[in-house]
Amino acid sequence: MPSKKDTITAIATPPGRSGIGVIRVSGKKSKKIYKSLTGQDPVNQRARYTSFKSSSNTLLDKGVSIFFKGPSSYTGEDIVEFYSHGNRMILDMLIEEIIVLGARLALPGEFTERAFLNNKIDLVQAEAVADLIDSNSKKAARSAMQSLQGVFSENIIQLKEKTIYAKALIEAYLDFLICLHSSF
């Protein structure tokens, strides 16, 4: 069973031809992987146009890289995103190099799972990510986005607080009635 402490990686763009392909890396080795692929020290939340090179110094591609220092990232861990050309062979070569550098392939939904486990999002928001990805209409996308922003969770919290308040009032009223009844 994979460890939640592993550094994980995945291609974040769907298969097929595209001008840009995105690879995401999350975990403790993200910074090292960034430096190994780009030859540069990462700067938090700063996009850089750079070369991506293998450990044998072979140019794999050129593109944009961004480093997000945890806990101020999607997963709450250090994250790197590499934006390369969308050719599947290039993406596969980059993934292979990232694995050589110490990451493993992420399981489906594992980035969002880590965001949940690191208290970056709640369970409703985690489910909203899948709903947003799978939405087939503007209405469904808007609804999922509201849940992702925490609107539904906030409504549930307010309902919970009102319920607790109502319960306390009922209990106080019952205690008052019992005291009143027992004094007769």
PDB file of C-alpha atoms in Angstrom:
ATOM      1  CA  MET A   1       0.000   0.000   0.000  1.00  0.00           C
ATOM      2  CA  PRO A   2       1.400   3.400  -0.968  1.00  0.00           C
ATOM      3  CA  SER A   3       2.464   5.709   1.849  1.00  0.00           C
ATOM      4  CA  LYS A   4       0.903   9.146   2.307  1.00  0.00           C
ATOM      5  CA  LYS A   5       4.461  10.401   2.899  1.00  0.00           C
ATOM      6  CA  ASP A   6       5.606   9.462  -0.612  1.00  0.00           C
ATOM      7  CA  THR A   7       6.212  12.166  -3.165  1.00  0.00           C
ATOM      8  CA  ILE A   8       3.648  11.647  -5.920  1.00  0.00           C
ATOM      9  CA  THR A   9       3.379  12.721  -9.538  1.00  0.00           C
ATOM     10  CA  ALA A  10       0.833  12.588 -12.338  1.00  0.00           C
ATOM     11  CA  ILE A  11       0.020  14.073 -15.676  1.00  0.00           C
ATOM     12  CA  ALA A  12      -2.750  16.556 -14.882  1.00  0.00           C
ATOM     13  CA  THR A  13      -4.003  17.064 -18.451  1.00  0.00           C
ATOM     14  CA  PRO A  14      -6.188  14.577 -20.303  1.00  0.00           C
ATOM     15  CA  PRO A  15      -4.685  12.307 -22.959  1.00  0.00           C
ATOM     16  CA  GLY A  16      -4.569  13.541 -26.514  1.00  0.00           C
ATOM     17  CA  ARG A  17      -2.797  16.180 -28.546  1.00  0.00           C
ATOM     18  CA  SER A  18      -2.450  19.629 -27.051  1.00  0.00           C
ATOM     19  CA  GLY A  19      -0.123  22.579 -27.041  1.00  0.00           C
ATOM     20  CA  ILE A  20       0.453  22.311 -23.298  1.00  0.00           C
ATOM     21  CA  GLY A  21       0.671  19.375 -20.925  1.00  0.00           C
ATOM     22  CA  VAL A  22       0.794  19.724 -17.150  1.00  0.00           C
ATOM     23  CA  ILE A  23       2.607  17.474 -14.702  1.00  0.00           C
ATOM     24  CA  ARG A  24       2.073  17.891 -10.970  1.00  0.00           C
ATOM     25  CA  VAL A  25       4.376  16.703  -8.179  1.00  0.00           C
ATOM     26  CA  SER A  26       3.496  16.805  -4.460  1.00  0.00           C
ATOM     27  CA  GLY A  27       5.536  15.840  -1.425  1.00  0.00           C
ATOM     28  CA  LYS A  28       8.824  16.321   0.366  1.00  0.00           C
ATOM     29  CA  LYS A  29      10.986  15.622  -2.685  1.00  0.00           C
ATOM     30  CA  SER A  30       9.217  18.234  -4.857  1.00  0.00           C
ATOM     31  CA  LYS A  31      11.868  20.882  -4.300  1.00  0.00           C
ATOM     32  CA  LYS A  32      14.694  18.447  -5.132  1.00  0.00           C
ATOM     33  CA  ILE A  33      12.850  17.288  -8.265  1.00  0.00           C
ATOM     34  CA  TYR A  34      12.323  20.895  -9.357  1.00  0.00           C
ATOM     35  CA  LYS A  35      16.012  21.673  -8.954  1.00  0.00           C
ATOM     36  CA  SER A  36      17.110  18.468 -10.711  1.00  0.00           C
ATOM     37  CA  LEU A  37      14.856  19.010 -13.754  1.00  0.00           C
ATOM     38  CA  THR A  38      15.405  22.762 -14.132  1.00  0.00           C
ATOM     39  CA  GLY A  39      18.869  23.282 -12.681  1.00  0.00           C
ATOM     40  CA  GLN A  40      17.476  26.163 -10.613  1.00  0.00           C
ATOM     41  CA  ASP A  41      16.419  26.686  -7.015  1.00  0.00           C
ATOM     42  CA  PRO A  42      12.647  27.105  -6.839  1.00  0.00           C
ATOM     43  CA  VAL A  43      11.112  30.428  -5.851  1.00  0.00           C
ATOM     44  CA  ASN A  44       7.703  30.162  -4.182  1.00  0.00           C
ATOM     45  CA  GLN A  45       4.783  30.915  -6.520  1.00  0.00           C
ATOM     46  CA  ARG A  46       6.972  32.283  -9.279  1.00  0.00           C
ATOM     47  CA  ALA A  47       6.523  30.991 -12.823  1.00  0.00           C
ATOM     48  CA  ARG A  48       9.728  30.465 -14.756  1.00  0.00           C
ATOM     49  CA  TYR A  49      10.366  29.587 -18.369  1.00  0.00           C
ATOM     50  CA  THR A  50      13.099  26.967 -18.227  1.00  0.00           C
ATOM     51  CA  SER A  51      14.652  23.891 -19.773  1.00  0.00           C
ATOM     52  CA  PHE A  52      13.732  20.469 -18.418  1.00  0.00           C
ATOM     53  CA  LYS A  53      16.760  18.181 -18.424  1.00  0.00           C
ATOM     54  CA  SER A  54      17.275  14.547 -17.483  1.00  0.00           C
ATOM     55  CA  SER A  55      19.865  13.402 -14.935  1.00  0.00           C
ATOM     56  CA  SER A  56      22.160  12.687 -17.919  1.00  0.00           C
ATOM     57  CA  ASN A  57      21.757  16.373 -18.928  1.00  0.00           C
ATOM     58  CA  THR A  58      19.634  15.535 -21.990  1.00  0.00           C
ATOM     59  CA  LEU A  59      17.160  18.267 -22.906  1.00  0.00           C
ATOM     60  CA  LEU A  60      13.674  16.802 -22.538  1.00  0.00           C
ATOM     61  CA  ASP A  61      11.694  19.971 -23.295  1.00  0.00           C
ATOM     62  CA  LYS A  62      11.349  23.647 -22.464  1.00  0.00           C
ATOM     63  CA  GLY A  63       8.399  25.080 -20.610  1.00  0.00           C
ATOM     64  CA  VAL A  64       7.151  26.771 -17.474  1.00  0.00           C
ATOM     65  CA  SER A  65       7.653  25.564 -13.920  1.00  0.00           C
ATOM     66  CA  ILE A  66       6.039  26.785 -10.704  1.00  0.00           C
ATOM     67  CA  PHE A  67       6.854  25.809  -7.119  1.00  0.00           C
ATOM     68  CA  PHE A  68       4.260  26.135  -4.324  1.00  0.00           C
ATOM     69  CA  LYS A  69       5.662  25.922  -0.801  1.00  0.00           C
ATOM     70  CA  GLY A  70       3.510  23.949   1.615  1.00  0.00           C
ATOM     71  CA  PRO A  71       1.294  24.500   3.479  1.00  0.00           C
ATOM     72  CA  SER A  72       0.208  27.272   1.065  1.00  0.00           C
ATOM     73  CA  SER A  73      -0.547  24.849  -1.748  1.00  0.00           C
ATOM     74  CA  TYR A  74      -3.451  22.736  -2.946  1.00  0.00           C
ATOM     75  CA  THR A  75      -2.355  19.613  -1.031  1.00  0.00           C
ATOM     76  CA  GLY A  76      -0.756  21.452   1.883  1.00  0.00           C
ATOM     77  CA  GLU A  77       2.596  19.950   0.834  1.00  0.00           C
ATOM     78  CA  ASP A  78       5.333  21.334  -1.397  1.00  0.00           C
ATOM     79  CA  ILE A  79       4.037  21.138  -4.984  1.00  0.00           C
ATOM     80  CA  VAL A  80       5.698  21.614  -8.344  1.00  0.00           C
ATOM     81  CA  GLU A  81       3.872  22.022 -11.627  1.00  0.00           C
ATOM     82  CA  PHE A  82       5.652  21.622 -14.939  1.00  0.00           C
ATOM     83  CA  TYR A  83       4.011  22.995 -18.082  1.00  0.00           C
ATOM     84  CA  SER A  84       5.578  21.407 -21.146  1.00  0.00           C
ATOM     85  CA  HIS A  85       4.445  20.722 -24.679  1.00  0.00           C
ATOM     86  CA  GLY A  86       1.423  18.415 -24.675  1.00  0.00           C
ATOM     87  CA  ASN A  87       3.044  15.639 -26.704  1.00  0.00           C
ATOM     88  CA  ARG A  88       2.493  12.362 -24.825  1.00  0.00           C
ATOM     89  CA  MET A  89       6.069  11.166 -25.418  1.00  0.00           C
ATOM     90  CA  ILE A  90       7.473  14.338 -23.812  1.00  0.00           C
ATOM     91  CA  LEU A  91       5.112  14.036 -20.855  1.00  0.00           C
ATOM     92  CA  ASP A  92       6.041  10.360 -20.421  1.00  0.00           C
ATOM     93  CA  MET A  93       9.783  11.183 -20.542  1.00  0.00           C
ATOM     94  CA  LEU A  94       9.285  13.863 -17.889  1.00  0.00           C
ATOM     95  CA  ILE A  95       7.245  11.510 -15.693  1.00  0.00           C
ATOM     96  CA  GLU A  96       9.914   8.802 -16.031  1.00  0.00           C
ATOM     97  CA  GLU A  97      12.601  11.284 -14.959  1.00  0.00           C
ATOM     98  CA  ILE A  98      10.489  12.467 -12.011  1.00  0.00           C
ATOM     99  CA  ILE A  99      10.053   8.848 -10.897  1.00  0.00           C
ATOM    100  CA  VAL A 100      13.822   8.277 -11.170  1.00  0.00           C
ATOM    101  CA  LEU A 101      14.228  11.339  -8.918  1.00  0.00           C
ATOM    102  CA  GLY A 102      12.115   9.748  -6.178  1.00  0.00           C
ATOM    103  CA  ALA A 103       8.416  10.216  -6.875  1.00  0.00           C
ATOM    104  CA  ARG A 104       5.834   7.549  -7.570  1.00  0.00           C
ATOM    105  CA  LEU A 105       2.764   7.711  -9.784  1.00  0.00           C
ATOM    106  CA  ALA A 106      -0.203   9.137  -7.925  1.00  0.00           C
ATOM    107  CA  LEU A 107      -3.355   7.116  -7.569  1.00  0.00           C
ATOM    108  CA  PRO A 108      -6.524   8.637  -9.067  1.00  0.00           C
ATOM    109  CA  GLY A 109      -7.723  11.440  -6.790  1.00  0.00           C
ATOM    110  CA  GLU A 110      -4.661  11.261  -4.548  1.00  0.00           C
ATOM    111  CA  PHE A 111      -3.797  14.967  -4.813  1.00  0.00           C
ATOM    112  CA  THR A 112      -7.307  15.856  -3.626  1.00  0.00           C
ATOM    113  CA  GLU A 113      -7.135  13.155  -0.950  1.00  0.00           C
ATOM    114  CA  ARG A 114      -3.967  14.770   0.397  1.00  0.00           C
ATOM    115  CA  ALA A 115      -5.667  18.176   0.355  1.00  0.00           C
ATOM    116  CA  PHE A 116      -8.444  16.641   2.490  1.00  0.00           C
ATOM    117  CA  LEU A 117      -6.044  14.814   4.838  1.00  0.00           C
ATOM    118  CA  ASN A 118      -4.048  18.021   5.321  1.00  0.00           C
ATOM    119  CA  ASN A 119      -7.221  20.009   6.153  1.00  0.00           C
ATOM    120  CA  LYS A 120      -7.011  22.182   3.038  1.00  0.00           C
ATOM    121  CA  ILE A 121     -10.537  21.155   2.029  1.00  0.00           C
ATOM    122  CA  ASP A 122     -13.393  19.308   3.722  1.00  0.00           C
ATOM    123  CA  LEU A 123     -15.068  16.136   2.466  1.00  0.00           C
ATOM    124  CA  VAL A 124     -17.830  18.016   0.641  1.00  0.00           C
ATOM    125  CA  GLN A 125     -15.218  20.110  -1.165  1.00  0.00           C
ATOM    126  CA  ALA A 126     -13.229  16.989  -2.059  1.00  0.00           C
ATOM    127  CA  GLU A 127     -16.345  15.470  -3.604  1.00  0.00           C
ATOM    128  CA  ALA A 128     -17.001  18.772  -5.391  1.00  0.00           C
ATOM    129  CA  VAL A 129     -13.667  18.455  -7.218  1.00  0.00           C
ATOM    130  CA  ALA A 130     -14.875  15.241  -8.846  1.00  0.00           C
ATOM    131  CA  ASP A 131     -18.286  16.821  -9.526  1.00  0.00           C
ATOM    132  CA  LEU A 132     -16.639  19.811 -11.197  1.00  0.00           C
ATOM    133  CA  ILE A 133     -14.423  17.627 -13.368  1.00  0.00           C
ATOM    134  CA  ASP A 134     -17.401  15.470 -14.389  1.00  0.00           C
ATOM    135  CA  SER A 135     -19.950  18.276 -14.848  1.00  0.00           C
ATOM    136  CA  ASN A 136     -21.731  18.291 -18.202  1.00  0.00           C
ATOM    137  CA  SER A 137     -23.588  21.586 -17.958  1.00  0.00           C
ATOM    138  CA  LYS A 138     -23.003  25.153 -16.822  1.00  0.00           C
ATOM    139  CA  LYS A 139     -25.470  24.653 -13.976  1.00  0.00           C
ATOM    140  CA  ALA A 140     -23.674  21.536 -12.742  1.00  0.00           C
ATOM    141  CA  ALA A 141     -20.294  23.290 -12.992  1.00  0.00           C
ATOM    142  CA  ARG A 142     -21.585  26.311 -11.048  1.00  0.00           C
ATOM    143  CA  SER A 143     -23.098  24.079  -8.370  1.00  0.00           C
ATOM    144  CA  ALA A 144     -19.865  22.111  -8.004  1.00  0.00           C
ATOM    145  CA  MET A 145     -17.873  25.343  -7.835  1.00  0.00           C
ATOM    146  CA  GLN A 146     -20.094  26.640  -5.028  1.00  0.00           C
ATOM    147  CA  SER A 147     -19.513  23.426  -3.096  1.00  0.00           C
ATOM    148  CA  LEU A 148     -15.782  23.652  -3.796  1.00  0.00           C
ATOM    149  CA  GLN A 149     -15.758  27.214  -2.448  1.00  0.00           C
ATOM    150  CA  GLY A 150     -17.350  25.939   0.768  1.00  0.00           C
ATOM    151  CA  VAL A 151     -20.848  27.389   0.310  1.00  0.00           C
ATOM    152  CA  PHE A 152     -22.566  24.051   1.025  1.00  0.00           C
ATOM    153  CA  SER A 153     -20.250  23.292   3.960  1.00  0.00           C
ATOM    154  CA  GLU A 154     -20.920  26.735   5.463  1.00  0.00           C
ATOM    155  CA  ASN A 155     -24.689  26.144   5.171  1.00  0.00           C
ATOM    156  CA  ILE A 156     -24.283  22.801   6.958  1.00  0.00           C
ATOM    157  CA  ILE A 157     -22.223  24.436   9.730  1.00  0.00           C
ATOM    158  CA  GLN A 158     -24.880  27.135  10.210  1.00  0.00           C
ATOM    159  CA  LEU A 159     -27.625  24.487  10.301  1.00  0.00           C
ATOM    160  CA  LYS A 160     -25.623  22.500  12.858  1.00  0.00           C
ATOM    161  CA  GLU A 161     -25.192  25.597  15.049  1.00  0.00           C
ATOM    162  CA  LYS A 162     -28.930  26.383  14.867  1.00  0.00           C
ATOM    163  CA  THR A 163     -29.755  22.772  15.736  1.00  0.00           C
ATOM    164  CA  ILE A 164     -27.418  22.842  18.755  1.00  0.00           C
ATOM    165  CA  TYR A 165     -28.954  26.129  19.878  1.00  0.00           C
ATOM    166  CA  ALA A 166     -32.496  24.736  19.493  1.00  0.00           C
ATOM    167  CA  LYS A 167     -31.493  21.590  21.395  1.00  0.00           C
ATOM    168  CA  ALA A 168     -30.073  23.705  24.236  1.00  0.00           C
ATOM    169  CA  LEU A 169     -33.287  25.749  24.415  1.00  0.00           C
ATOM    170  CA  ILE A 170     -35.439  22.609  24.492  1.00  0.00           C
ATOM    171  CA  GLU A 171     -33.263  21.032  27.207  1.00  0.00           C
ATOM    172  CA  ALA A 172     -33.370  24.223  29.286  1.00  0.00           C
ATOM    173  CA  TYR A 173     -37.161  24.398  28.891  1.00  0.00           C
ATOM    174  CA  LEU A 174     -37.529  20.732  29.903  1.00  0.00           C
ATOM    175  CA  ASP A 175     -35.263  21.277  32.932  1.00  0.00           C
ATOM    176  CA  PHE A 176     -37.375  24.289  33.894  1.00  0.00           C
ATOM    177  CA  LEU A 177     -40.601  22.245  33.569  1.00  0.00           C
ATOM    178  CA  ILE A 178     -39.151  19.381  35.607  1.00  0.00           C
ATOM    179  CA  CYS A 179     -38.005  21.781  38.347  1.00  0.00           C
ATOM    180  CA  LEU A 180     -41.365  23.548  38.287  1.00  0.00           C
ATOM    181  CA  HIS A 181     -43.269  20.227  38.435  1.00  0.00           C
ATOM    182  CA  SER A 182     -41.149  18.791  41.234  1.00  0.00           C
ATOM    183  CA  SER A 183     -41.633  21.871  43.405  1.00  0.00           C
ATOM    184  CA  PHE A 184     -45.397  21.189  43.621  1.00  0.00           C
TER     185      PHE A 184
END
